[in-house]
Amino acid sequence: MQALETAAIAAAAVAAGGINAVVGSGTLITFPTLLAFGWPPVLANVSNTIGLVPGVLGAAYGYRRELRGQRPRLLRLGGAALIGGLAGALLLLTLPGGTFKAAVPVLILLACALVLLQPRLTGWLQQRSGYGSKDGGVPVWAGVLGTAVYGGYFGAAQGFLLMALFGTFLPDDPRRLNAAKTVLAALVNGVAAAVFIAVTDVDWAAVGVIALGSTIGGLLGARVSRRLPPHVLRGVIVAVGVTACVAVAI
């Protein structure tokens, strides 16, 4: 990589790590950055997924206070996250490469829509569904499984999907739910990364830059998550998402 590419990817990774810690969807920052510098879509997705794992782990560490007392919940839902992440990664590797390239714009636009509509969607569902059991029962387990499949395949906005699910069914403080979301996202990205490392090509230079930047961003994002206006982050993510759609189409 040239110096300009390295600097741009590093900056995107710091932003992605911070956004993943606060609201999710950091993939919509780093993925289009790689595309803009000429990485093929599947290679960009694989390298990006692996590189973001340390950042999500750093964010989870930053939320260690909010994670206290959540071990039973995370153990139960963690199984769904691992199974779904593995299935999504295998889908990415087994489906034709053209399928991913065709699906990426749709997935990104869906993620942008979720980013914009998530607050209203969550409120609407809460009014109609109410709160469930402490761990959400079968609906939450199945929802985590489906979200993890999506996360293993692409990953953008899986954090929003999880928070909408948790906000609907789990009667808990949003900060604790955000911490749990971060751990589950780390499991999904981690198992997908393990599959990618084992069986497909990886751009390790890009991985290293993204890993370092996202770790810094994840730690910082966990600290400032209570002070950043979510609507500002949503606007940035949507703008980058539209840019990604254009980049893929070209």
Short mmCIF file of C-alpha atoms in Angstrom, two decimals, residues 10 50 95 109 199:
data_model
loop_
_atom_site.label_atom_id
_atom_site.label_comp_id
_atom_site.label_asym_id
_atom_site.label_seq_id
_atom_site.Cartn_x
_atom_site.Cartn_y
_atom_site.Cartn_z
CA ALA A 10 -6.06 3.88 9.12
CA ILE A 50 -10.59 -9.80 10.14
CA LEU A 95 -21.75 -18.48 -3.28
CA LEU A 109 -28.89 0.31 1.27
CA VAL A 199 -9.62 -21.08 3.64
#
